XYZ file of C-alpha atoms in Angstrom:
655
model
C 0.000 0.000 0.000
C 1.250 3.477 -0.826
C 1.925 5.836 2.100
C -0.684 8.291 0.824
C -3.315 5.576 1.387
C -2.066 4.477 4.821
C -4.935 4.712 7.277
C -5.626 2.952 10.563
C -9.127 1.515 10.971
C -10.762 -0.237 13.910
C -14.326 -0.960 15.055
C -14.787 0.493 18.506
C -18.454 -0.060 19.407
C -21.519 -2.173 18.759
C -23.384 0.693 17.050
C -21.160 0.626 13.967
C -18.596 3.043 15.377
C -15.365 3.100 13.370
C -12.171 4.852 14.459
C -9.996 6.172 11.628
C -6.513 7.631 12.035
C -4.316 9.124 9.326
C -1.380 11.535 9.442
C -2.276 12.652 12.972
C -5.979 13.110 12.171
C -8.381 11.011 14.198
C -12.135 10.616 13.883
C -15.023 8.345 14.833
C -17.555 7.589 12.107
C -20.843 5.747 12.583
C -24.145 5.175 10.812
C -26.488 8.135 11.274
C -23.765 10.793 11.369
C -24.214 13.765 9.045
C -21.270 15.209 7.153
C -20.542 17.817 4.555
C -19.296 15.733 1.609
C -17.058 17.363 -0.990
C -18.882 17.700 -4.313
C -17.485 16.710 -7.689
C -19.521 19.501 -9.272
C -20.681 22.906 -8.076
C -24.331 22.820 -9.204
C -27.003 22.955 -6.497
C -29.424 20.934 -8.641
C -32.184 23.578 -8.646
C -32.307 23.916 -4.874
C -33.059 20.320 -3.898
C -29.740 19.794 -2.068
C -28.430 21.417 1.104
C -25.081 22.864 0.097
C -22.222 24.834 1.561
C -19.129 26.446 0.098
C -15.825 26.244 1.951
C -12.997 27.989 0.163
C -13.153 26.956 -3.481
C -15.004 23.719 -2.779
C -18.709 22.970 -2.626
C -20.108 20.449 -0.134
C -23.417 18.581 0.185
C -25.024 17.630 3.494
C -25.282 13.821 3.558
C -25.869 11.049 6.086
C -23.681 7.970 6.666
C -25.870 4.952 5.865
C -23.254 2.205 5.645
C -19.617 1.613 6.565
C -17.820 -1.091 4.619
C -14.428 -2.670 4.970
C -12.657 0.212 3.213
C -15.258 2.908 2.574
C -17.953 5.126 4.056
C -21.261 5.355 2.175
C -23.333 8.536 2.411
C -26.775 9.375 1.039
C -29.324 12.132 0.924
C -32.961 11.419 1.801
C -34.800 9.764 -1.079
C -38.391 10.183 -2.149
C -40.806 12.733 -3.588
C -39.693 11.847 -7.149
C -36.435 13.810 -6.786
C -32.863 12.670 -7.244
C -30.916 11.585 -4.178
C -27.149 11.986 -4.024
C -25.087 8.902 -3.259
C -21.376 8.929 -2.470
C -18.720 6.474 -1.366
C -15.538 7.722 0.259
C -12.484 5.556 0.883
C -11.196 5.497 4.446
C -7.967 7.008 3.131
C -9.897 10.019 1.752
C -12.345 10.504 4.637
C -10.515 13.379 6.380
C -10.042 15.171 3.077
C -13.582 14.811 1.739
C -15.832 14.782 4.827
C -16.543 17.447 7.471
C -18.652 16.390 10.458
C -21.813 18.449 11.081
C -23.147 18.157 14.678
C -26.061 20.581 14.088
C -27.602 18.815 11.097
C -31.119 18.747 12.593
C -31.280 22.535 12.868
C -29.784 22.992 9.387
C -32.353 20.624 7.867
C -35.226 22.270 9.753
C -34.095 25.727 8.600
C -33.998 24.401 5.017
C -37.542 23.007 5.384
C -38.778 26.289 6.893
C -37.242 28.235 4.014
C -39.027 25.919 1.574
C -42.344 26.464 3.312
C -41.860 30.227 3.189
C -41.042 29.966 -0.517
C -44.228 27.950 -1.067
C -46.305 30.560 0.723
C -44.674 33.300 -1.342
C -45.524 31.499 -4.582
C -49.117 31.035 -3.427
C -49.229 34.731 -2.561
C -48.028 35.674 -6.058
C -50.639 33.389 -7.605
C -53.307 34.946 -5.366
C -52.404 38.498 -6.416
C -52.377 37.665 -10.113
C -55.624 35.691 -9.817
C -57.350 38.561 -8.025
C -56.583 40.776 -11.010
C -58.878 38.536 -13.058
C -61.569 38.161 -10.404
C -60.398 34.717 -9.250
C -59.666 33.345 -5.775
C -56.910 31.008 -4.520
C -57.936 28.017 -2.394
C -55.808 25.571 -0.371
C -52.776 26.045 1.826
C -49.180 24.960 1.677
C -49.520 22.340 4.427
C -51.450 20.027 2.088
C -48.533 20.057 -0.323
C -45.819 19.446 2.269
C -47.464 16.108 3.085
C -46.583 14.897 -0.410
C -50.018 15.191 -2.019
C -50.214 16.227 -5.657
C -50.902 19.891 -6.260
C -54.598 20.696 -6.862
C -55.718 23.665 -8.930
C -55.505 26.655 -6.574
C -57.939 28.761 -8.592
C -61.677 29.139 -7.919
C -64.070 31.400 -9.758
C -66.064 34.109 -7.985
C -68.914 35.271 -10.249
C -69.609 38.500 -8.346
C -65.950 39.509 -8.269
C -65.526 38.566 -11.921
C -68.428 40.826 -12.986
C -67.030 43.711 -10.942
C -63.610 43.351 -12.531
C -65.054 43.219 -16.055
C -67.024 46.407 -15.490
C -63.764 48.278 -14.829
C -61.946 46.936 -17.902
C -61.390 49.482 -20.666
C -59.981 47.074 -23.321
C -61.794 43.743 -23.051
C -59.743 42.060 -25.816
C -56.436 42.984 -24.147
C -57.821 41.740 -20.830
C -58.792 38.456 -22.459
C -55.262 38.099 -23.895
C -53.715 38.653 -20.471
C -55.994 35.984 -18.996
C -54.937 33.489 -21.676
C -51.243 34.174 -20.976
C -51.909 33.738 -17.250
C -53.724 30.451 -17.845
C -51.338 28.909 -20.389
C -47.924 30.205 -19.272
C -47.740 32.101 -15.985
C -49.952 29.870 -13.839
C -48.510 26.494 -15.052
C -44.979 27.813 -14.472
C -45.789 28.979 -10.951
C -47.656 25.755 -10.194
C -44.589 23.804 -11.334
C -42.344 25.857 -9.042
C -44.753 25.316 -6.169
C -44.998 21.567 -6.711
C -41.221 21.165 -6.962
C -40.688 23.254 -3.811
C -43.133 21.023 -1.954
C -41.337 17.929 -3.249
C -38.021 19.297 -1.935
C -39.651 19.912 1.460
C -41.050 16.374 1.491
C -37.635 14.946 0.589
C -35.928 16.565 3.559
C -38.793 15.813 5.962
C -37.843 12.164 5.274
C -34.318 12.747 6.637
C -35.406 11.450 10.039
C -36.197 8.030 8.517
C -32.706 7.420 7.131
C -31.179 5.868 10.253
C -33.972 3.259 10.757
C -33.783 2.409 7.031
C -30.018 1.888 7.254
C -30.457 -0.342 10.301
C -33.114 -2.390 8.457
C -30.664 -3.031 5.615
C -28.131 -4.332 8.118
C -30.783 -6.695 9.526
C -31.606 -7.912 5.982
C -27.939 -8.748 5.443
C -27.953 -10.811 8.637
C -31.151 -12.556 7.500
C -29.413 -13.545 4.256
C -26.794 -15.418 6.289
C -29.569 -17.230 8.154
C -31.290 -18.105 4.845
C -28.040 -19.577 3.517
C -27.706 -21.716 6.620
C -31.324 -22.893 6.382
C -30.751 -23.843 2.732
C -27.670 -25.871 3.668
C -29.615 -27.731 6.356
C -32.468 -28.340 3.902
C -30.105 -29.699 1.269
C -28.457 -32.005 3.767
C -31.646 -33.201 5.458
C -33.743 -33.660 2.309
C -31.406 -36.059 0.518
C -33.068 -39.257 1.790
C -36.568 -37.953 0.993
C -35.763 -37.198 -2.665
C -33.706 -40.295 -3.559
C -35.140 -42.795 -6.078
C -33.549 -46.107 -7.102
C -33.452 -46.122 -10.917
C -31.563 -49.382 -11.496
C -30.760 -52.101 -9.005
C -27.687 -54.303 -8.924
C -24.440 -54.954 -7.110
C -22.875 -51.823 -5.549
C -19.240 -50.811 -5.950
C -16.720 -51.568 -3.227
C -16.344 -49.442 -0.113
C -12.866 -48.275 -1.162
C -13.931 -47.002 -4.602
C -13.443 -43.233 -4.990
C -16.490 -41.067 -5.699
C -16.060 -39.280 -9.046
C -17.923 -35.953 -9.318
C -18.349 -34.683 -12.879
C -17.806 -30.941 -13.280
C -20.123 -30.314 -16.226
C -23.896 -29.987 -15.778
C -25.721 -32.028 -18.417
C -29.087 -31.537 -20.150
C -31.445 -34.447 -20.685
C -32.740 -33.404 -24.098
C -29.238 -32.841 -25.474
C -27.887 -36.141 -24.178
C -30.786 -37.962 -25.832
C -29.424 -36.805 -29.190
C -26.662 -39.390 -28.878
C -29.164 -42.246 -28.630
C -31.919 -40.741 -30.730
C -34.917 -42.769 -31.902
C -35.663 -41.837 -35.508
C -39.120 -40.316 -35.767
C -38.865 -38.470 -32.463
C -38.774 -39.121 -28.716
C -41.221 -38.046 -26.027
C -40.846 -37.960 -22.237
C -43.850 -37.132 -20.051
C -42.408 -38.498 -16.795
C -38.926 -38.299 -15.351
C -39.061 -42.094 -14.955
C -39.148 -42.381 -18.766
C -35.774 -40.652 -18.927
C -34.581 -43.055 -16.229
C -35.439 -45.958 -18.539
C -33.666 -44.278 -21.470
C -30.593 -43.790 -19.271
C -30.465 -47.502 -18.466
C -30.569 -48.669 -22.091
C -27.874 -49.096 -24.761
C -24.990 -48.276 -22.449
C -26.159 -44.678 -21.895
C -25.535 -44.903 -18.149
C -21.984 -46.125 -18.685
C -21.352 -43.272 -21.142
C -22.757 -40.518 -18.912
C -21.685 -42.001 -15.563
C -18.375 -43.572 -16.621
C -16.928 -44.536 -13.222
C -18.105 -47.181 -10.788
C -19.005 -44.402 -8.344
C -20.088 -41.295 -10.254
C -22.196 -38.206 -9.481
C -23.574 -36.133 -12.396
C -25.909 -33.100 -12.307
C -28.722 -32.875 -14.886
C -31.362 -30.346 -15.870
C -34.239 -31.128 -18.225
C -33.191 -28.591 -20.839
C -30.830 -25.679 -21.292
C -33.641 -23.212 -22.061
C -37.319 -23.499 -21.178
C -38.537 -21.630 -24.261
C -38.984 -23.813 -27.328
C -39.997 -23.387 -30.950
C -40.919 -25.774 -33.721
C -37.389 -25.356 -35.132
C -35.617 -26.421 -31.926
C -34.546 -29.869 -30.774
C -37.757 -29.963 -28.689
C -39.638 -30.790 -31.892
C -37.647 -34.053 -31.984
C -36.870 -34.756 -28.313
C -39.934 -33.675 -26.348
C -39.825 -33.321 -22.572
C -43.235 -32.409 -21.118
C -41.885 -31.842 -17.620
C -42.531 -28.110 -17.167
C -42.955 -28.415 -13.399
C -39.502 -29.965 -13.164
C -37.698 -27.606 -15.558
C -36.272 -25.635 -12.652
C -35.073 -28.671 -10.716
C -31.600 -30.130 -10.757
C -31.347 -33.917 -10.748
C -28.276 -35.674 -9.408
C -27.757 -39.106 -10.924
C -25.520 -41.340 -8.836
C -23.959 -44.532 -10.133
C -22.785 -47.007 -7.527
C -21.550 -50.107 -9.333
C -24.606 -51.508 -11.115
C -26.981 -49.394 -9.030
C -28.199 -45.982 -10.256
C -30.029 -43.440 -8.101
C -31.798 -40.159 -8.922
C -31.861 -37.328 -6.371
C -34.097 -34.270 -6.919
C -32.948 -30.890 -5.622
C -33.945 -27.256 -6.128
C -30.296 -26.174 -5.869
C -29.471 -24.350 -9.102
C -25.932 -25.405 -9.975
C -23.941 -23.368 -12.484
C -22.826 -24.762 -15.845
C -19.816 -26.004 -13.892
C -20.866 -27.375 -10.515
C -17.365 -26.709 -9.172
C -14.649 -24.350 -10.488
C -11.693 -25.425 -12.579
C -9.388 -24.067 -9.878
C -9.296 -21.277 -7.339
C -6.373 -19.551 -9.004
C -8.573 -17.002 -10.735
C -9.743 -15.599 -7.428
C -6.192 -15.409 -6.114
C -4.832 -13.921 -9.329
C -5.088 -10.107 -9.630
C -8.279 -9.137 -11.442
C -9.972 -6.115 -12.993
C -13.696 -5.595 -12.473
C -16.407 -3.791 -14.440
C -19.092 -2.518 -12.047
C -22.516 -1.420 -13.292
C -25.215 -0.010 -11.004
C -23.313 -1.233 -7.961
C -23.089 -4.830 -9.231
C -20.296 -6.866 -10.801
C -20.901 -6.965 -14.555
C -17.691 -8.702 -15.614
C -14.354 -9.859 -14.219
C -11.103 -10.387 -16.130
C -7.549 -11.079 -15.031
C -4.943 -8.337 -15.003
C -3.108 -10.363 -17.668
C -6.112 -10.159 -19.998
C -6.527 -6.472 -19.187
C -2.913 -5.681 -20.065
C -3.166 -7.653 -23.315
C -6.135 -5.527 -24.390
C -4.282 -2.354 -23.351
C -1.506 -3.392 -25.737
C -4.093 -3.885 -28.505
C -5.494 -0.416 -27.789
C -2.056 1.167 -28.131
C -1.452 -0.720 -31.384
C -4.830 0.451 -32.722
C -3.972 4.049 -31.857
C -0.704 3.791 -33.775
C -2.459 2.155 -36.747
C -5.130 4.875 -36.772
C -8.064 2.457 -36.515
C -8.976 3.020 -32.868
C -12.540 4.051 -33.815
C -13.351 1.045 -35.968
C -15.553 -1.721 -34.579
C -13.885 -3.656 -31.779
C -15.069 -6.145 -29.182
C -17.126 -4.896 -26.243
C -14.208 -5.764 -23.927
C -11.883 -3.595 -26.033
C -14.303 -0.644 -25.850
C -15.007 -1.073 -22.131
C -11.299 -1.057 -21.263
C -10.632 1.818 -23.640
C -13.274 3.909 -21.866
C -11.921 3.094 -18.403
C -14.793 0.935 -17.183
C -12.544 -1.646 -15.529
C -10.998 -0.951 -12.133
C -8.542 -2.971 -10.069
C -9.916 -5.180 -7.313
C -7.954 -3.859 -4.354
C -8.554 -1.906 -1.165
C -8.625 1.360 -3.116
C -11.772 0.291 -4.967
C -14.935 1.697 -3.330
C -16.788 -1.438 -4.468
C -14.312 -3.744 -2.735
C -17.026 -5.285 -0.541
C -19.396 -5.994 -3.447
C -16.624 -7.603 -5.497
C -15.463 -9.635 -2.518
C -19.055 -10.757 -1.931
C -19.328 -11.731 -5.609
C -16.436 -14.161 -5.223
C -17.667 -15.316 -1.808
C -21.091 -16.140 -3.264
C -19.439 -18.218 -5.977
C -17.430 -20.128 -3.398
C -20.576 -20.665 -1.285
C -22.404 -22.020 -4.304
C -19.626 -24.451 -5.068
C -19.404 -25.413 -1.406
C -23.065 -26.455 -1.511
C -21.920 -29.375 -3.660
C -20.003 -30.615 -0.610
C -23.164 -30.230 1.501
C -25.112 -32.381 -0.974
C -22.331 -34.996 -1.110
C -22.146 -35.122 2.682
C -25.912 -35.635 2.763
C -25.587 -38.485 0.264
C -22.944 -40.123 2.424
C -24.734 -39.648 5.760
C -28.437 -39.926 4.925
C -28.711 -42.035 1.765
C -27.876 -45.544 0.595
C -26.854 -44.181 -2.821
C -23.088 -44.455 -2.180
C -23.039 -47.307 0.343
C -21.033 -49.150 1.424
C -18.474 -46.703 2.756
C -16.814 -45.849 6.030
C -17.280 -42.695 8.059
C -16.372 -39.780 5.744
C -16.294 -36.113 6.770
C -15.794 -33.911 3.720
C -14.942 -30.955 5.963
C -11.640 -32.730 6.616
C -9.247 -32.174 3.684
C -7.699 -35.612 4.222
C -11.088 -37.352 3.861
C -11.976 -35.302 0.799
C -8.704 -36.123 -0.961
C -8.986 -39.816 -0.065
C -12.598 -40.371 -1.149
C -13.552 -37.677 -3.713
C -12.175 -37.326 -7.248
C -13.200 -34.194 -9.160
C -13.440 -34.806 -12.922
C -12.810 -31.618 -14.914
C -14.825 -32.630 -17.984
C -16.090 -29.055 -18.521
C -12.535 -28.105 -19.437
C -12.588 -30.796 -22.143
C -9.566 -32.675 -20.854
C -11.392 -35.858 -21.892
C -11.596 -34.779 -25.536
C -9.041 -33.859 -28.168
C -8.672 -33.304 -31.903
C -10.237 -30.786 -34.259
C -13.802 -29.654 -33.693
C -16.244 -30.791 -36.409
C -17.115 -28.113 -38.995
C -20.827 -28.003 -39.829
C -20.465 -25.693 -42.825
C -17.826 -27.973 -44.352
C -20.163 -30.924 -43.730
C -23.064 -29.082 -45.381
C -20.918 -28.095 -48.364
C -19.830 -31.717 -48.866
C -23.458 -32.888 -48.915
C -24.544 -30.077 -51.221
C -21.805 -30.986 -53.708
C -23.889 -34.129 -54.343
C -27.137 -32.295 -55.173
C -29.172 -33.827 -58.008
C -32.509 -32.933 -59.576
C -34.237 -35.364 -57.187
C -32.430 -34.229 -54.032
C -34.469 -33.855 -50.865
C -33.680 -30.687 -48.901
C -33.888 -29.448 -45.330
C -33.753 -25.721 -44.489
C -36.409 -24.254 -46.782
C -38.958 -24.208 -43.959
C -36.713 -21.956 -41.842
C -36.223 -19.611 -44.813
C -40.020 -19.473 -45.214
C -40.553 -18.735 -41.488
C -37.984 -15.927 -41.615
C -39.679 -14.416 -44.675
C -43.120 -14.484 -43.079
C -41.769 -13.126 -39.785
C -40.166 -10.176 -41.582
C -43.403 -9.486 -43.472
C -45.523 -9.630 -40.323
C -43.173 -7.347 -38.382
C -43.251 -4.797 -41.206
C -47.056 -5.002 -41.257
C -47.160 -4.418 -37.506
C -44.817 -1.462 -37.844
C -47.153 0.152 -40.408
C -50.224 -0.562 -38.289
C -52.015 2.195 -36.407
C -51.353 0.073 -33.314
C -47.665 -0.351 -34.136
C -46.524 1.150 -30.842
C -48.520 -1.456 -28.914
C -47.516 -4.519 -30.958
C -44.304 -6.310 -30.044
C -41.817 -7.513 -32.639
C -42.094 -11.247 -33.273
C -39.234 -13.737 -33.249
C -41.125 -16.296 -35.313
C -44.360 -16.150 -37.258
C -46.197 -18.672 -39.441
C -49.514 -17.581 -41.036
C -52.524 -19.669 -40.047
C -53.395 -20.277 -43.705
C -49.881 -21.121 -44.925
C -47.905 -24.150 -43.746
C -44.961 -23.425 -46.029
C -42.906 -25.679 -48.312
C -42.409 -28.443 -45.740
C -39.465 -29.184 -43.476
C -38.394 -31.950 -45.867
C -39.017 -31.126 -49.542
C -37.935 -31.581 -53.161
C -37.315 -28.365 -55.115
C -39.457 -27.604 -58.168
C -36.480 -25.941 -59.816
C -32.729 -25.673 -59.259
C -30.985 -22.594 -60.629
C -27.460 -22.322 -62.006
C -26.871 -19.479 -59.545
C -26.912 -21.986 -56.677
C -30.510 -21.541 -55.578
C -33.551 -23.795 -55.305
C -37.209 -22.875 -55.840
C -39.877 -24.574 -53.719
C -43.591 -24.439 -54.535
C -46.689 -25.435 -52.575
C -50.352 -24.520 -52.080
C -51.673 -22.321 -49.307
C -55.202 -21.513 -48.213
C -56.787 -18.182 -49.304
C -56.552 -15.534 -46.606
C -60.009 -13.953 -47.214
C -63.389 -14.831 -48.689
C -63.125 -12.611 -51.773
C -66.222 -10.529 -52.699
C -68.454 -12.721 -50.562
C -67.911 -15.721 -52.842
C -66.750 -19.098 -51.570
C -63.066 -19.481 -52.469
C -62.067 -21.611 -49.495
C -61.805 -24.755 -51.636
C -59.472 -23.062 -54.071
C -55.797 -23.328 -53.143
C -53.335 -20.545 -53.952
C -49.878 -21.391 -55.222
C -46.953 -20.023 -53.218
C -43.190 -20.260 -53.660
C -39.850 -19.327 -52.151
C -36.319 -19.211 -53.553
C -33.567 -20.312 -51.178
C -29.777 -20.363 -51.771
C -28.049 -23.731 -51.392
C -25.965 -22.184 -48.591
C -29.114 -22.179 -46.407
C -30.113 -25.733 -47.329
C -28.859 -29.211 -46.502
C -29.008 -32.055 -49.020
C -30.740 -34.777 -46.990
C -30.387 -37.252 -49.868
C -26.614 -37.385 -49.327
C -26.904 -37.591 -45.533
C -25.926 -40.940 -44.001
C -27.611 -42.456 -40.973
C -25.845 -41.393 -37.767
C -24.001 -38.430 -39.329
C -25.484 -36.095 -36.715
C -23.584 -37.765 -33.873
C -20.244 -36.276 -34.894
C -21.530 -32.829 -33.877
C -23.037 -33.780 -30.530
C -20.724 -36.454 -29.132
C -18.102 -33.810 -28.311
C -19.411 -31.442 -25.566
C -16.980 -28.766 -26.765
C -19.266 -28.150 -29.738
C -22.658 -29.438 -28.618
C -24.138 -26.088 -27.593
C -22.633 -24.391 -30.635
C -24.323 -26.862 -32.998
C -27.714 -27.138 -31.291
C -29.093 -24.613 -33.794
C -28.395 -27.146 -36.559
C -30.038 -30.053 -34.681
C -33.412 -29.661 -36.481
C -31.639 -29.926 -39.865
C -29.628 -32.966 -38.818
C -32.430 -34.805 -37.029
C -34.889 -34.245 -39.883
C -32.259 -35.645 -42.253
C -31.752 -38.553 -39.822
C -35.493 -39.279 -39.845
C -35.421 -39.283 -43.665
C -32.381 -41.563 -43.796
C -34.175 -43.998 -41.472
C -37.321 -43.962 -43.616
C -39.398 -42.202 -40.946
C -40.250 -39.061 -42.972
C -41.459 -38.450 -46.526
C -40.608 -35.237 -48.422
C -43.121 -32.716 -49.756
C -43.175 -32.652 -53.550
C -43.385 -29.548 -55.772
C -46.725 -28.407 -57.220
């Protein structure tokens, strides 16, 4: 730490008292204290802040609402639809930026009184101007201070109005003055009055800041209790949610328990043992049966004692072009659950839990947290974290771009964020040190919950029996009995990733006049979606209609997901034709029996030649988890071609 940042800090009392010492200065800071905080700008914000000028610097009156491990947080009262200043000051800067104010109550009350006097003055001005036109002002300022919206302060008096009119020499000029008063003067003064009352209301709320700050501290303590309750629930509920999927001879007591790092998805894993024509699961027990067939269990749970986390699907939202059209899981109530499948020799168990594991249920290593990092904070939350090494590499790229003169061309978001100074070091000179530290702590807690679940399996379930007494809180027991398998880092796979576009090109090189294609349906859906969105944009209700992601007209099913082209062009395109239903009953005559011919032209680059596809070709893209998620978008093409190769689907023919 640099000397300029050297500050001594200690907690001295139960009421959040903190003693700071630096360069001979000493001060006690606690929640509820009011200070003059140095401003970064000199604008009063139209009178809504309590300010003070000392020398060349402007200060705002603010209350300490939180004291962190390296900072003091101050706020103004919030409410009444006005902005509230928020400031964090490092301990090392506290004596330079904060001045204690012991008489804050009197200062705030004087500010409120001044606001009330201003409100009365505005009402008085309105009253005088209104009287000129034979009108009366009703209401008083106290109704506005309570936070109520401002009513119209003008009432008509017919007798006064007649008397005023009788004295007017130029009626037209008088009428013009009344219009100006109504449309400009009065609205402006009403706006000033309403804002003044909002400022008063804001500072009346100053007395509530200390209880609010204390409530936040209590909420933080409650979060710790909630975490503990969750741990107990995870541990205690293991035996209640354990189901025997396959019986048999268990593994030996000395066999290590292998925990797979990567969370799996049931629908995606089914792709590797896909039944041509489609698969449907309405009960979780049906997936259990699939798991136990054709060596699937041995592939997914490869060790004699293995624990793997599953979710039903990666995303709950599905379309007709997704893998859900081929592998259907109707388990909506269980979409949010995580299922742990445990292999113990020949036995397989399923454990249901509401614990939401990450994509990796344990980290690759803890080095990232120990390695220096840079953090991008947004709205007080961690948006992204990178290592200092990565940060410095991008800084080098920025300097090279400056020298090359292309600094303003399109770069990655990381490049732009670093260029604009959005990343700050994670150290004790970062005012968001506590939030960043909590971010990493939460990750560690989440990973540690895996140990809670495993301990519950060992203590309260037969899933991993037989075994001796194992306490995973002891490092020696963990090392002896648990083996972490880092399959998310792909150490189990090697070689080049499969290239879908190269695969497509190879199939399309074999196109003939009788080739059956896949892909034209998606081109049709995109065309109709674009048309519908344009129609909605032109509609009188365009502002109320959302943009669609997918749209298929009710009267038009399209060319078919598997189809033969009516024409192939030398330019590398195929034309597909089909009949659609008429959209309207034209001129009151019955045209519903008359089909209308439709067509679409699609480049070969968007199609896949299913005629050249060989049974099982799809597996090359999904057997390697490095590429599975990347190629899921092509699953409908590949599985439709698989169905055709297996004789389960017939193509649509041209009309």
